[in-house]
mmCIF file of C-alpha atoms in Angstrom:
data_model
loop_
_atom_site.group_PDB
_atom_site.id
_atom_site.type_symbol
_atom_site.label_atom_id
_atom_site.label_comp_id
_atom_site.label_asym_id
_atom_site.label_seq_id
_atom_site.Cartn_x
_atom_site.Cartn_y
_atom_site.Cartn_z
ATOM 1 C CA MET P 85 100.191 31.229 155.264
ATOM 2 C CA VAL P 86 100.676 33.737 152.606
ATOM 3 C CA ARG P 87 103.056 33.064 149.752
ATOM 4 C CA MET P 88 105.735 35.553 148.966
ATOM 5 C CA LEU P 89 105.898 36.276 145.396
ATOM 6 C CA THR P 90 109.465 36.943 144.107
ATOM 7 C CA MET P 91 110.456 38.997 141.230
ATOM 8 C CA PRO P 92 113.071 38.302 138.723
ATOM 9 C CA GLU P 93 116.378 40.143 139.442
ATOM 10 C CA SER P 94 116.125 42.039 136.152
ATOM 11 C CA THR P 95 112.996 43.781 137.589
ATOM 12 C CA PRO P 96 113.821 45.398 141.098
ATOM 13 C CA VAL P 97 110.999 46.131 143.407
ATOM 14 C CA ASP P 98 110.751 49.952 143.976
ATOM 15 C CA PRO P 99 107.470 50.585 146.101
ATOM 16 C CA VAL P 100 108.262 54.157 146.425
ATOM 17 C CA ALA P 101 110.034 55.491 143.533
ATOM 18 C CA GLU P 102 112.305 58.587 144.218
ATOM 19 C CA PRO P 103 110.986 61.586 142.218
ATOM 20 C CA SER P 104 113.395 63.099 139.678
ATOM 21 C CA PRO P 105 115.061 66.440 140.424
ATOM 22 C CA ARG P 106 112.774 68.194 137.711
ATOM 23 C CA ALA P 107 109.831 66.663 139.590
ATOM 24 C CA ARG P 108 110.969 67.885 142.861
ATOM 25 C CA GLY P 109 111.643 71.257 141.616
ATOM 26 C CA SER P 110 108.208 71.614 139.941
ATOM 27 C CA TYR P 111 106.437 70.537 143.183
ATOM 28 C CA ALA P 112 108.410 73.052 145.193
ATOM 29 C CA LYS P 113 107.596 75.791 142.869
ATOM 30 C CA GLY P 114 103.934 74.773 142.939
ATOM 31 C CA LEU P 115 104.015 75.034 146.638
ATOM 32 C CA ALA P 116 105.652 78.460 146.663
ATOM 33 C CA ARG P 117 103.164 79.763 144.053
ATOM 34 C CA ARG P 118 100.215 78.491 146.181
ATOM 35 C CA GLN P 119 101.800 80.088 149.287
ATOM 36 C CA GLU P 120 102.288 83.390 147.303
ATOM 37 C CA ILE P 121 98.677 83.392 146.377
ATOM 38 C CA LEU P 122 97.558 82.658 149.956
ATOM 39 C CA ASP P 123 99.710 85.678 151.287
ATOM 40 C CA ARG P 124 98.172 88.006 148.809
ATOM 41 C CA ALA P 125 94.633 86.924 149.559
ATOM 42 C CA ILE P 126 95.137 87.201 153.174
ATOM 43 C CA GLU P 127 96.200 90.841 152.662
ATOM 44 C CA VAL P 128 92.961 91.415 150.629
ATOM 45 C CA PHE P 129 90.628 89.650 153.038
ATOM 46 C CA ALA P 130 92.170 91.175 156.228
ATOM 47 C CA ARG P 131 91.424 94.682 154.606
ATOM 48 C CA ARG P 132 87.931 94.152 153.151
ATOM 49 C CA GLY P 133 86.475 90.720 153.818
ATOM 50 C CA SER P 134 85.051 88.353 151.345
ATOM 51 C CA GLU P 135 81.574 89.085 150.918
ATOM 52 C CA GLY P 136 80.257 89.207 147.375
ATOM 53 C CA THR P 137 83.661 88.173 145.828
ATOM 54 C CA SER P 138 83.902 85.466 143.053
ATOM 55 C CA LEU P 139 86.906 83.550 142.301
ATOM 56 C CA ARG P 140 87.377 85.693 139.089
ATOM 57 C CA SER P 141 87.250 89.083 140.930
ATOM 58 C CA ILE P 142 89.668 87.745 143.778
ATOM 59 C CA ALA P 143 92.088 86.560 141.162
ATOM 60 C CA THR P 144 92.008 90.117 139.664
ATOM 61 C CA GLU P 145 92.378 91.891 143.010
ATOM 62 C CA ILE P 146 95.442 89.754 144.072
ATOM 63 C CA GLY P 147 97.066 89.947 140.625
ATOM 64 C CA VAL P 148 96.827 86.533 139.190
ATOM 65 C CA SER P 149 94.887 84.856 136.447
ATOM 66 C CA HIS P 150 91.664 83.068 137.127
ATOM 67 C CA ALA P 151 93.176 79.859 135.647
ATOM 68 C CA ALA P 152 96.236 80.107 138.161
ATOM 69 C CA LEU P 153 93.793 80.650 141.123
ATOM 70 C CA THR P 154 91.655 77.584 140.229
ATOM 71 C CA HIS P 155 94.636 75.348 139.604
ATOM 72 C CA TYR P 156 95.381 75.642 143.276
ATOM 73 C CA PHE P 157 91.912 76.219 144.738
ATOM 74 C CA THR P 158 89.086 74.551 143.078
ATOM 75 C CA SER P 159 86.317 76.590 144.594
ATOM 76 C CA ARG P 160 85.778 80.048 146.239
ATOM 77 C CA GLU P 161 84.780 78.227 149.637
ATOM 78 C CA GLN P 162 88.065 76.262 149.655
ATOM 79 C CA LEU P 163 90.082 79.301 149.054
ATOM 80 C CA LEU P 164 88.297 81.121 151.926
ATOM 81 C CA VAL P 165 89.059 78.084 154.342
ATOM 82 C CA GLU P 166 92.592 78.101 153.342
ATOM 83 C CA VAL P 167 92.980 81.789 153.697
ATOM 84 C CA TYR P 168 91.515 81.713 157.260
ATOM 85 C CA ARG P 169 93.636 78.620 158.254
ATOM 86 C CA GLU P 170 96.817 80.291 156.928
ATOM 87 C CA ALA P 171 96.163 83.481 158.813
ATOM 88 C CA ALA P 172 95.511 81.574 162.124
ATOM 89 C CA ARG P 173 98.539 79.551 161.635
ATOM 90 C CA ARG P 174 100.682 82.754 161.363
ATOM 91 C CA GLU P 175 98.934 84.139 164.434
ATOM 92 C CA ASP P 176 99.473 80.936 166.349
ATOM 93 C CA GLU P 177 103.358 81.187 165.452
ATOM 94 C CA HIS P 178 103.665 84.756 166.702
ATOM 95 C CA GLU P 179 101.285 84.400 169.809
ATOM 96 C CA PRO P 180 103.134 84.615 173.197
ATOM 97 C CA ASP P 181 103.170 81.764 175.722
ATOM 98 C CA HIS P 182 99.455 81.853 177.456
ATOM 99 C CA ASP P 183 99.891 78.526 179.670
ATOM 100 C CA ASP P 184 98.749 80.601 182.803
ATOM 101 C CA ALA P 185 95.798 82.383 180.901
ATOM 102 C CA SER P 186 92.381 81.337 181.663
ATOM 103 C CA PRO P 187 89.993 80.299 178.810
ATOM 104 C CA VAL P 188 88.155 83.539 179.030
ATOM 105 C CA GLU P 189 91.522 85.402 178.867
ATOM 106 C CA ILE P 190 92.520 83.674 175.869
ATOM 107 C CA MET P 191 89.247 84.608 174.141
ATOM 108 C CA ALA P 192 89.577 88.205 175.333
ATOM 109 C CA GLU P 193 93.245 88.474 173.743
ATOM 110 C CA ALA P 194 91.754 86.959 170.531
ATOM 111 C CA ALA P 195 89.076 89.535 170.386
ATOM 112 C CA ARG P 196 91.561 92.455 170.934
ATOM 113 C CA ARG P 197 93.859 91.109 167.950
ATOM 114 C CA ASN P 198 90.853 90.677 165.799
ATOM 115 C CA HIS P 199 89.844 94.314 166.038
ATOM 116 C CA ASP P 200 92.862 95.067 163.798
ATOM 117 C CA VAL P 201 91.648 92.604 161.202
ATOM 118 C CA PRO P 202 87.879 92.979 160.750
ATOM 119 C CA GLY P 203 88.036 91.402 157.268
ATOM 120 C CA LEU P 204 89.204 88.255 158.627
ATOM 121 C CA VAL P 205 86.697 88.267 161.381
ATOM 122 C CA GLN P 206 83.967 88.677 158.652
ATOM 123 C CA LEU P 207 85.579 85.888 156.609
ATOM 124 C CA TYR P 208 85.357 83.630 159.761
ATOM 125 C CA SER P 209 81.668 84.445 160.202
ATOM 126 C CA THR P 210 81.012 83.835 156.548
ATOM 127 C CA LEU P 211 82.406 80.234 156.795
ATOM 128 C CA VAL P 212 80.575 79.414 160.061
ATOM 129 C CA ALA P 213 77.238 80.601 158.534
ATOM 130 C CA ALA P 214 77.947 78.674 155.301
ATOM 131 C CA ALA P 215 78.719 75.560 157.433
ATOM 132 C CA LEU P 216 75.154 75.603 158.697
ATOM 133 C CA GLU P 217 73.625 75.242 155.302
ATOM 134 C CA PRO P 218 73.767 72.189 152.831
ATOM 135 C CA GLY P 219 76.037 71.985 150.012
ATOM 136 C CA HIS P 220 79.168 73.539 151.721
ATOM 137 C CA PRO P 221 81.282 70.793 152.523
ATOM 138 C CA ASP P 222 84.529 72.707 152.918
ATOM 139 C CA ALA P 223 83.014 75.209 155.122
ATOM 140 C CA THR P 224 81.085 72.449 157.168
ATOM 141 C CA GLU P 225 84.284 70.473 157.681
ATOM 142 C CA PHE P 226 86.282 73.609 158.689
ATOM 143 C CA ALA P 227 83.676 74.747 161.362
ATOM 144 C CA THR P 228 83.146 71.450 162.809
ATOM 145 C CA VAL P 229 86.897 70.427 163.092
ATOM 146 C CA ARG P 230 87.771 73.911 164.471
ATOM 147 C CA PHE P 231 85.059 73.878 167.060
ATOM 148 C CA ALA P 232 85.971 70.409 168.306
ATOM 149 C CA LYS P 233 89.579 71.345 168.613
ATOM 150 C CA VAL P 234 89.122 74.596 170.372
ATOM 151 C CA ARG P 235 86.477 72.859 172.921
ATOM 152 C CA GLU P 236 89.070 70.053 173.595
ATOM 153 C CA GLU P 237 91.941 72.634 174.106
ATOM 154 C CA LEU P 238 89.705 74.881 176.383
ATOM 155 C CA THR P 239 88.420 71.838 178.340
ATOM 156 C CA GLU P 240 91.875 70.790 179.137
ATOM 157 C CA ARG P 241 92.632 74.402 180.194
ATOM 158 C CA VAL P 242 89.729 74.607 182.452
ATOM 159 C CA THR P 243 90.326 71.335 184.123
ATOM 160 C CA ARG P 244 93.771 72.401 184.846
ATOM 161 C CA HIS P 245 92.534 75.748 186.346
ATOM 162 C CA GLN P 246 90.012 73.811 188.529
ATOM 163 C CA ARG P 247 92.857 71.727 189.946
ATOM 164 C CA GLN P 248 94.774 74.945 190.776
ATOM 165 C CA GLY P 249 91.689 76.340 192.427
ATOM 166 C CA LEU P 250 91.230 79.307 189.868
ATOM 167 C CA ILE P 251 87.933 78.231 188.421
ATOM 168 C CA ARG P 252 84.886 76.828 190.168
ATOM 169 C CA SER P 253 85.039 73.150 190.790
ATOM 170 C CA ASP P 254 81.159 72.455 190.552
ATOM 171 C CA ILE P 255 80.884 73.065 186.892
ATOM 172 C CA ASP P 256 81.528 70.595 183.901
ATOM 173 C CA PRO P 257 84.844 71.754 182.014
ATOM 174 C CA SER P 258 83.438 70.779 178.602
ATOM 175 C CA ALA P 259 80.361 72.835 179.164
ATOM 176 C CA VAL P 260 82.564 76.032 180.305
ATOM 177 C CA ALA P 261 84.560 75.474 177.026
ATOM 178 C CA ALA P 262 81.534 75.604 174.902
ATOM 179 C CA LEU P 263 80.045 78.465 176.778
ATOM 180 C CA VAL P 264 83.341 80.529 176.420
ATOM 181 C CA ILE P 265 83.258 79.837 172.627
ATOM 182 C CA ALA P 266 79.608 80.692 172.275
ATOM 183 C CA ALA P 267 80.220 83.953 174.227
ATOM 184 C CA SER P 268 83.252 84.909 172.316
ATOM 185 C CA ASP P 269 81.804 84.424 168.774
ATOM 186 C CA GLY P 270 78.476 85.970 169.828
ATOM 187 C CA LEU P 271 80.045 89.036 171.237
ATOM 188 C CA GLN P 272 82.492 89.249 168.166
ATOM 189 C CA THR P 273 79.321 89.290 165.909
ATOM 190 C CA GLN P 274 77.921 92.028 168.092
ATOM 191 C CA TRP P 275 80.966 94.096 167.780
ATOM 192 C CA MET P 276 81.140 93.730 163.929
ATOM 193 C CA LEU P 277 77.574 95.107 163.825
ATOM 194 C CA ASP P 278 78.207 97.548 166.520
ATOM 195 C CA PRO P 279 81.763 98.583 167.701
ATOM 196 C CA GLN P 280 80.146 100.023 170.863
ATOM 197 C CA ALA P 281 79.041 96.773 172.034
ATOM 198 C CA PRO P 282 80.659 95.928 175.493
ATOM 199 C CA GLN P 283 82.616 92.915 174.153
ATOM 200 C CA GLU P 284 85.543 92.993 176.552
ATOM 201 C CA ALA P 285 83.421 94.012 179.472
ATOM 202 C CA ALA P 286 80.966 91.114 178.890
ATOM 203 C CA LEU P 287 84.011 88.718 178.800
ATOM 204 C CA GLU P 288 85.400 89.970 181.899
ATOM 205 C CA LEU P 289 82.047 89.404 183.563
ATOM 206 C CA LEU P 290 82.009 85.833 182.363
ATOM 207 C CA ALA P 291 85.451 85.476 183.749
ATOM 208 C CA ARG P 292 84.140 86.576 187.323
ATOM 209 C CA LEU P 293 81.335 84.224 187.113
ATOM 210 C CA LEU P 294 83.550 81.250 186.527
ATOM 211 C CA SER P 295 86.138 82.418 189.057
ATOM 212 C CA ALA P 296 86.651 80.240 192.178
ATOM 213 C CA ASP P 297 87.102 83.328 194.387
#
């Protein structure tokens, strides 16, 4: 049996002290400032990507001091990850309901949207490439978690469409999810290198190959 230790009445127990109004105000201002920096960085990266940019040059372009930038983001890689996450979060907020869309249709729609923000596509490719190299913990965590999450979501969608008779029932849902992601990312890379690459046509072909019809 664990003995309970009592405190004198003159010393009240307060395990979670309520922050002062001043502390709450400073915290809120810090969050707002961080968000402002992310907003500006998204505009810059959406326009021209992230290649060859140091934290110092990024700070100059988005109009903040180097010290302010490193206060909120300890490394260039961390900033790039957070910029992409925030851009993706915004996209999800404004994305229409796609409950009936197939996995390939989901990726095809994303490809069409990405044509308007080639810089963010380049940023994503940069992060995935960095994740494959040692010494890039932020990029590695980002890519690993993202791929796992997207595979899980697409696997559930494939399973649901198989039950509805829309996708072939003789194929493994998780393998289909992995294949769709690989096709989407690979075609996106080809499009970045050559805008004439048949990105949409290839995804439409994949959809027909998976169809139960």
